[in-house]
XYZ file of C-alpha atoms in Angstrom:
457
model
C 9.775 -17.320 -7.405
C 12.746 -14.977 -8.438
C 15.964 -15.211 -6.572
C 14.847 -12.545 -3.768
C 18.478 -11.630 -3.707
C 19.052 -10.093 -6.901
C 17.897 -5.962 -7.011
C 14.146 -5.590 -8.865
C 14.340 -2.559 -11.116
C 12.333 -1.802 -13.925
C 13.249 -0.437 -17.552
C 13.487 2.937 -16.634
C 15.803 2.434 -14.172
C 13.086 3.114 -11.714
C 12.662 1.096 -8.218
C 10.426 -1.826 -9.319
C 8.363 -1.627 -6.411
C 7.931 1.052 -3.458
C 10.280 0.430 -1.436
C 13.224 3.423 -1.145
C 16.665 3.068 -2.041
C 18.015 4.767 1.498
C 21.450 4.972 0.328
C 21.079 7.584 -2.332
C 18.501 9.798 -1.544
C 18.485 13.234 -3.334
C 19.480 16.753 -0.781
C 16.760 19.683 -0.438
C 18.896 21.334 -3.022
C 17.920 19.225 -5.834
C 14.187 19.156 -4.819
C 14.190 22.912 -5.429
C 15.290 23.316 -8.315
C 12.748 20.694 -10.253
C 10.730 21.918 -12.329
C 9.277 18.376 -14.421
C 6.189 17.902 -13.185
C 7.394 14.103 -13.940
C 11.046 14.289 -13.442
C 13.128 10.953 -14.296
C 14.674 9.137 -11.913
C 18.182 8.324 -13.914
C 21.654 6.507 -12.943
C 22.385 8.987 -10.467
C 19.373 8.765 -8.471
C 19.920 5.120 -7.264
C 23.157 3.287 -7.093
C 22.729 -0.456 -8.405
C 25.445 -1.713 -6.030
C 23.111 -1.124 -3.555
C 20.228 -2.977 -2.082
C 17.046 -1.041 -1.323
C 16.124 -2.867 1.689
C 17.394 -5.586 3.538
C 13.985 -7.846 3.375
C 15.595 -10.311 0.664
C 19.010 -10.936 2.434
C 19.860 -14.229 4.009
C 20.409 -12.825 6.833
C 16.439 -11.717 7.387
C 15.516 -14.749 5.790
C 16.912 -17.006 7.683
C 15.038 -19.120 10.366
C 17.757 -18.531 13.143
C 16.819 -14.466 12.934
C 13.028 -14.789 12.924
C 11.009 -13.658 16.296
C 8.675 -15.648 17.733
C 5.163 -14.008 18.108
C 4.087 -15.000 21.549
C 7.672 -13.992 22.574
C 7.542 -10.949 25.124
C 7.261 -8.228 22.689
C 10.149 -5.000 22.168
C 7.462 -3.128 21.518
C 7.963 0.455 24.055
C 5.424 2.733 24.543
C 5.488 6.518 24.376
C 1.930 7.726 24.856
C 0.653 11.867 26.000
C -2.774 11.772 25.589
C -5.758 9.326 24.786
C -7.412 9.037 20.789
C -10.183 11.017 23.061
C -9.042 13.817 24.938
C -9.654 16.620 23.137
C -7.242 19.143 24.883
C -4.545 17.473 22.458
C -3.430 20.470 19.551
C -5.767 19.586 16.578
C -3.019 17.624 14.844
C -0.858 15.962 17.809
C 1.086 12.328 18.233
C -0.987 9.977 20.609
C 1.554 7.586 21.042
C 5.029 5.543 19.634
C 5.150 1.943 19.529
C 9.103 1.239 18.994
C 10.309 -2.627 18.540
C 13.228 -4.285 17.016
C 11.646 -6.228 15.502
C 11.575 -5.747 11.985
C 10.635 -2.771 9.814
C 7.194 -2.121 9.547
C 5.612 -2.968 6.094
C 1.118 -3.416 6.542
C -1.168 -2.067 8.973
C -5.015 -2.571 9.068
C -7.842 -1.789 11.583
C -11.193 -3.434 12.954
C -13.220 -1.167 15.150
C -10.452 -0.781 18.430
C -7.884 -3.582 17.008
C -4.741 -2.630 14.883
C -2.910 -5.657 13.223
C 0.556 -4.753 12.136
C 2.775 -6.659 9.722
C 6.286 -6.651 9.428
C 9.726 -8.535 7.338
C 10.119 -10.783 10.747
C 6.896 -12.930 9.499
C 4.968 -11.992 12.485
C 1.685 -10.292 12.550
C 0.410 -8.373 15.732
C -2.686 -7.278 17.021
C -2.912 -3.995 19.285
C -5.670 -2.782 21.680
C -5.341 0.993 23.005
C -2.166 0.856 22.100
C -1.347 -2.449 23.948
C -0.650 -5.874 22.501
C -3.278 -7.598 22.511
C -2.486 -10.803 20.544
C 0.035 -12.355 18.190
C 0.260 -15.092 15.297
C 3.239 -16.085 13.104
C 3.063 -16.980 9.585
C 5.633 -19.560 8.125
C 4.922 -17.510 4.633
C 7.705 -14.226 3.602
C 7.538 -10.824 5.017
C 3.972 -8.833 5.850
C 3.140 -7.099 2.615
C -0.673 -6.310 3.122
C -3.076 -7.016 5.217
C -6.791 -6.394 4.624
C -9.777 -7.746 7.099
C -13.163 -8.619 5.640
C -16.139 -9.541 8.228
C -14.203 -12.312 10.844
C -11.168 -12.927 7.934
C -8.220 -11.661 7.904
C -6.068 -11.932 4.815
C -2.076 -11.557 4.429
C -0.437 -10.964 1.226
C 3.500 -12.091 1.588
C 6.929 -11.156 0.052
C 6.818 -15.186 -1.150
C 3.643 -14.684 -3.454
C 1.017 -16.322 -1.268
C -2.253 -15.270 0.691
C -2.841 -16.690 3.880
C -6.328 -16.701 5.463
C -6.708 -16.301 9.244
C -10.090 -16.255 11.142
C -10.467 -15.461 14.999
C -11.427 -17.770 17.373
C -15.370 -17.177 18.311
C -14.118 -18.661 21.992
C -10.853 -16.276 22.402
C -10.776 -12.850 20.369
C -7.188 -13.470 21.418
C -6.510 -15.928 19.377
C -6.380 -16.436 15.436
C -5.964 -19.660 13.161
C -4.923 -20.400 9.775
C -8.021 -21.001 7.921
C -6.314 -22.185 4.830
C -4.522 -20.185 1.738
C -4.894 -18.986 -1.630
C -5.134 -20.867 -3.538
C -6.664 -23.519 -1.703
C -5.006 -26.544 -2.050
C -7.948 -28.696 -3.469
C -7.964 -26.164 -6.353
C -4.551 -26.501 -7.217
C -4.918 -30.151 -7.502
C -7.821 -29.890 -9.617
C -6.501 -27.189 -11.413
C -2.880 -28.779 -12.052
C -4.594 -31.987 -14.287
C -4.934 -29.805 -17.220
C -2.014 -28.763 -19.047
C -3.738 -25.628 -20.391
C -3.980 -24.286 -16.766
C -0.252 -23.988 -16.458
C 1.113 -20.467 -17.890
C 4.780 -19.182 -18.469
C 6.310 -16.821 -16.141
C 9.840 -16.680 -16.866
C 11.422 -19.273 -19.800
C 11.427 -22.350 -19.188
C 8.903 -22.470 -16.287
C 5.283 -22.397 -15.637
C 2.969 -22.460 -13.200
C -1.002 -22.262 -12.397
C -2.370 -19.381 -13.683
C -4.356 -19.374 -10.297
C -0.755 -19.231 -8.397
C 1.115 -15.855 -8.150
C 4.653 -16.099 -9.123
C 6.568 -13.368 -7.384
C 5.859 -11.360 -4.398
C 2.215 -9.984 -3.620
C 2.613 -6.201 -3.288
C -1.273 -5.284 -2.447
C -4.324 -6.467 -1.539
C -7.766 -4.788 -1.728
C -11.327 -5.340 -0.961
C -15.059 -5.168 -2.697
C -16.781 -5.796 0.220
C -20.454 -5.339 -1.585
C -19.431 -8.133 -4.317
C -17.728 -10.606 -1.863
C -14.358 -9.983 -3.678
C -10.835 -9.827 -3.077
C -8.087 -8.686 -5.494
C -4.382 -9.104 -4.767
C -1.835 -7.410 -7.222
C 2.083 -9.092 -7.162
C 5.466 -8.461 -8.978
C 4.588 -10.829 -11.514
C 2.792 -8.117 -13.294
C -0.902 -9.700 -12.980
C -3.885 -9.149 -10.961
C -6.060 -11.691 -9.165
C -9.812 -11.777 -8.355
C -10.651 -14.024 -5.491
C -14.326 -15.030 -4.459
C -14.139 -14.529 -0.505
C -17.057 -16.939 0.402
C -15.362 -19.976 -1.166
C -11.690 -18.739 -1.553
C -11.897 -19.168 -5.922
C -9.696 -17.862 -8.030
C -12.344 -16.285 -10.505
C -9.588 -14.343 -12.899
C -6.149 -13.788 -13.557
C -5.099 -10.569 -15.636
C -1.802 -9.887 -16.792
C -2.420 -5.677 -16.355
C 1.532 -4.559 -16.296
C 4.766 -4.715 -18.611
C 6.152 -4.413 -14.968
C 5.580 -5.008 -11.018
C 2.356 -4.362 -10.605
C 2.467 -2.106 -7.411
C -0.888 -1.591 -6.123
C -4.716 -1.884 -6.863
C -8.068 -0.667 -5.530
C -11.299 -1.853 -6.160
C -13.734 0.884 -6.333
C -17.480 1.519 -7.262
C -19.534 0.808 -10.164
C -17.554 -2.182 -11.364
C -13.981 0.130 -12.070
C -10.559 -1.399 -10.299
C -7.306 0.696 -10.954
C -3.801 -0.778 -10.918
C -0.476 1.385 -10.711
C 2.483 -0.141 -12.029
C 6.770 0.308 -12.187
C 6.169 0.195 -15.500
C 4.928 3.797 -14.892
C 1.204 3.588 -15.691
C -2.045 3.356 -13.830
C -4.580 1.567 -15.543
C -8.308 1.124 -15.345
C -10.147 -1.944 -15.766
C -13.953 -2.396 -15.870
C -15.511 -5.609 -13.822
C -18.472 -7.274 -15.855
C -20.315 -10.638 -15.017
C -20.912 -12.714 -12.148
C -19.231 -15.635 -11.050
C -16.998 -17.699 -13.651
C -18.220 -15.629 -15.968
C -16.266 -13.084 -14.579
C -14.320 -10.461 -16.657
C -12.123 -7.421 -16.250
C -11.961 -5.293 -19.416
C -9.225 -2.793 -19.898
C -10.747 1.041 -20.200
C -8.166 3.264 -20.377
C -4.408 4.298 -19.356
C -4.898 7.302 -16.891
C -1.171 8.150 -17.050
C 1.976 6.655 -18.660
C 5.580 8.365 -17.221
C 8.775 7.587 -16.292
C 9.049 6.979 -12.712
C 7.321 4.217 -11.031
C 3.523 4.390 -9.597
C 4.127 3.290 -5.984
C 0.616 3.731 -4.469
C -2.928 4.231 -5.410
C -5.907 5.490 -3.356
C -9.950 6.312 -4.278
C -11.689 8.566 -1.659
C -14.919 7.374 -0.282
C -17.403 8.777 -2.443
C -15.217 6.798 -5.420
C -15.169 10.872 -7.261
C -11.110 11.240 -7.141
C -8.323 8.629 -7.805
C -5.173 9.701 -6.273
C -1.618 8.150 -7.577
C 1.085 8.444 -5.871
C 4.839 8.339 -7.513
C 8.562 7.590 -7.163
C 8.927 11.490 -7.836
C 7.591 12.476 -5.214
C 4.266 13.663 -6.806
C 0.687 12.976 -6.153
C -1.716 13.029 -9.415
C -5.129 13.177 -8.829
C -8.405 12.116 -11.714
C -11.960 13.192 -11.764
C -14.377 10.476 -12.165
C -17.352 13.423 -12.998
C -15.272 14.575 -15.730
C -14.704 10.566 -17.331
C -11.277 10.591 -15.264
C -9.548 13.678 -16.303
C -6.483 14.722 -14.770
C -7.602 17.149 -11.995
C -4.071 18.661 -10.756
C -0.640 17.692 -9.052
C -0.320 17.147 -5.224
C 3.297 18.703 -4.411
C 4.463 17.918 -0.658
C 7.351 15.843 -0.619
C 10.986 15.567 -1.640
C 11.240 11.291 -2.045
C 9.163 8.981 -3.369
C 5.276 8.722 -2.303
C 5.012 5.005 -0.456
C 1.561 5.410 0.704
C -1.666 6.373 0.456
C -5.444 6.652 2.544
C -8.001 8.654 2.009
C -11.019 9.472 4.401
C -13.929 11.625 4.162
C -12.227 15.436 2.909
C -8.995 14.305 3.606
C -6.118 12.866 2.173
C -3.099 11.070 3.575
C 0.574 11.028 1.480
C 3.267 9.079 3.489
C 6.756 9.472 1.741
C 10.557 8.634 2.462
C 10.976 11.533 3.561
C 10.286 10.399 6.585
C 6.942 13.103 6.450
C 3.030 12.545 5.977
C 0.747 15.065 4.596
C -2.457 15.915 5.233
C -4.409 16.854 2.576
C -8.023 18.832 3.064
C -9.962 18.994 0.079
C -12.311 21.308 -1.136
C -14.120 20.796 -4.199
C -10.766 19.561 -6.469
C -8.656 22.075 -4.851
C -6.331 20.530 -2.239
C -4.016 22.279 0.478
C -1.534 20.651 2.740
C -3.239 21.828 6.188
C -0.019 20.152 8.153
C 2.720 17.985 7.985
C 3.223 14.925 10.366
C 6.927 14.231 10.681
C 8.626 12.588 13.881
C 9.115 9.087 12.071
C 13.061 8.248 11.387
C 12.818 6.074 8.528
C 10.216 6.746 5.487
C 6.868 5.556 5.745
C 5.652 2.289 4.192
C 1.672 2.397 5.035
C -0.643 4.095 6.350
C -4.248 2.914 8.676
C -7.352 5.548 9.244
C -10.331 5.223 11.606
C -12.596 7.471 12.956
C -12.213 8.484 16.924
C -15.529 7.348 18.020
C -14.326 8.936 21.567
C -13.375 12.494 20.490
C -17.140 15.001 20.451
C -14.554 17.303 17.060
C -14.641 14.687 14.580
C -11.561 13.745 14.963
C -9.484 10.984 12.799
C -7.085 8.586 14.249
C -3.791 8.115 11.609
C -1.892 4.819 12.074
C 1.770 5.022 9.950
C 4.153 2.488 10.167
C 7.523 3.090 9.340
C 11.044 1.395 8.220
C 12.249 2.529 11.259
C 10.576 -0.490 13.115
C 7.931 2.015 15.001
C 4.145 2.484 14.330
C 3.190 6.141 15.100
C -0.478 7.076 16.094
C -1.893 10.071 15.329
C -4.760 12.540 16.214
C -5.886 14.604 13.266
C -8.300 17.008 12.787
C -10.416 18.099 10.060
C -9.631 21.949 11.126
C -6.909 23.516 9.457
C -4.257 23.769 11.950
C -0.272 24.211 12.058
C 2.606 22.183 11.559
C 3.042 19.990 15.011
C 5.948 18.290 13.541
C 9.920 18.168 14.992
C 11.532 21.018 13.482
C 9.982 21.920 10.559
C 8.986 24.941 8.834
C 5.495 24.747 8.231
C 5.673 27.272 5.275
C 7.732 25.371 3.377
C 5.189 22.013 3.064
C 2.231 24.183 2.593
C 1.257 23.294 -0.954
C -1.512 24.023 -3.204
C -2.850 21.914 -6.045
C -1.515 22.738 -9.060
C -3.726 22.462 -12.224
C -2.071 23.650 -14.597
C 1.070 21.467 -14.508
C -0.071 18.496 -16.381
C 2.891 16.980 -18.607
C 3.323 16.083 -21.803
C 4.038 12.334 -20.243
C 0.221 12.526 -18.641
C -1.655 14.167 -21.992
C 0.034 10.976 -23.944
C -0.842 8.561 -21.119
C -4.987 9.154 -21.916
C -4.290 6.513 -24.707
C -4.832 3.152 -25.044
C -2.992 0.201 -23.533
């Protein structure tokens, strides 16, 4: 692994990966008067003096500052109303969980649970807004966390993928279950020379080993398999039943900042590099092989986030711009329109039945109704003091409107959870105009940058 000191960038003098450089953000001024539909992010943008978070200093790093997990938690409350009582406004903040803990970096949710990781190494569970249990991995920072049937699986800032299962005695509790890769495959694997590949000169490693940080995990539930993108500019494919590494594909000249398997065999990854890339799954088993397709887009500033909404019809990618591009899968992944609602880069994206979610540094997150391919920003959730880093959506089985429940967790140490309709409704937020984040698609502000990204590799 990379000295975790020195600062990532890419060769555009983009961030190499999503997190924002705090330091040097750009006033309301300069947001304004942009007219790029891809505008470059150049010297003056981010200062590289500067470090854009404080995950890879010794400080965090070290032992002595780490939090135990069964420790009484810093966590503080700040709840109004239940994720059922519909006399909340349509949009409205159900509660604040606040700690000191570390800034918040993964969320995920099973049925009434909410696991929430963070750079102090600790992952917690939550339970109506409660903690409910706690486990602490030995591995870097939380990156992503995704939950498939009773495992749970942790991507970390130190390249590996730990595997945690629950105890069937006490829901309370949760093991280590192993890692990947496994250890018996690296043995095996290691006796060949031609499994060892270079990742920086002079030194190698298994091809089944990620050598940087993992940045994002994602699940195909229906075909048992798990795909975890890293800095190291590859993506893996991991068989969940046995924990095999099936592939290994270097996708990226960069970081490769997110991926999302979708249907009919297609994954996308979004890269610093500035491109998002599709890749088409064919065979079973070993046989197992990801062909490149085609390059949906190819700009300047980094891809931070990717999302596909639940019918697998739109792919959404988020940017370092500030922009949200969106493709049509009826129309063989044409560039349906630009999503403008923020002033900083786009960290985060979920998307849920009509709706989409766009969590940015700006501290905001939009929601997005859709209707047909035309999108409008029905309100904007602000409240959070640091920019948000992911976002969690689940249905509120308790509400009789339909409601959603919005989980964001911020690098401002707090988790914030939200009540959202599917109603149009106002801005709820602190302070905010809602007029000026009410934003239409716009269609007919595709760049020269996107028309030359529908090319080939």
């Amino acid at each position: 692994m990379s000295d975790s000191n020195s600062f990532r960038r890419s060769k555009h003098a983009t961030l190499m990966h999503s997190d924002p450089n705090l330091s040097t953000l750009p006033d309301d001024e300069t947001y304004s008067n942009r007219n790029s539909s891809f505008s470059a992010m150049g010297a003056a943008f981010y200062d590289e003096n500067l470090r854009i978070s404080t995950e890879g200093s010794p400080m965090m790093m070290s032992p002595w500052n780490q939090v135990s997990p069964f420790a009484k938690s810093n966590w503080s409350q700040a709840s109004a109303a239940g994720p059922g009582e519909d006399s909340s406004p349509q949009n409205a903040l159900i509660g604040s969980l606040v700690r000191e803990e570390g800034h918040i970096y993964s969320l995920a949710t099973r049925g009434d649970l909410l696991y929430t990781g963070s750079d102090s190494k600790n992952i917690r569970v939550w339970k109506n807004l409660k903690e409910f249990s706690a486990f602490k991995s030995t591995s870097g920072l939380v990156k992503a966390i995704v939950i498939s049937g009773e495992k749970i699986f942790t991507g970390h800032q130190d390249g590996k993928i730990r595997v945690w299962k629950v105890s069937p005695k006490n829901a309370s509790i949760h093991k280590r279950s192993g890692s990947l890769p496994t250890l018996k495959d690296i043995f095996k694997c290691s006796i060949k020379p031609s499994n060892y590949v270079e990742v920086k000169r002079h030194r190698s490693t298994l091809w089944i080993k990620h050598s940087d940080a993992i940045s994002c995990l994602s699940l195909h539930d229906e075909q048992g398999l798990l795909y975890s993108a890293s800095w190291d500019r590859t993506f893996k494919v991991w068989r969940i039943s046995d924990s095999k590494c099936l592939e290994s594909v270097t996708a990226h000249e960069d970081a490769v900042n997110s991926v999302v398997a979708s249907a009919e065999g297609l994954v996308f990854t979004g890269s610093a590099d500035g491109t998002v890339k599709v890749w088409r799954r064919e065979g079973q088993g070993k046989g197992m092989k990801h062909h490149f397709m085609q390059t949906l887009v190819k700009q300047e500033c980094a891809v931070t986030a990717l999302a596909v909404d639940q019918t697998g019809s739109l792919v959404y990618c988020g940017s370092s711009d500030g922009l949200v591009n969106f493709w049509e899968r009826e129309r063989n992944l044409a560039h349906g329109g630009v999503l403008r609602g923020h002033k900083l880069a786009v960290l985060c994206l979920a998307a849920r039945g009509n709706l989409l979610f766009s969590g940015s540094a700006d501290k905001n997150i939009c929601v997005w109704r859709r209707d047909g391919i035309v999108h409008t920003c029905m309100s904007v959730l602000s409240g959070h003091t640091g920019p948000v880093k992911c976002l969690a959506v689940e249905e509120d089985k308790e509400s009789s409107n339909q409601k959603l429940v919005v989980y964001s967790g911020s690098l401002d140490k707090s988790v914030k959870v939200w009540s959202v309709s599917n109603q149009p409704s106002y801005h709820m937020g602190m302070g905010m105009d809602m007029m000026q984040h009410q934003h239409v698609m716009d269609i007919e502000s595709t760049s020269d940058s996107l028309r030359s990204g529908q090319s080939s590799q």
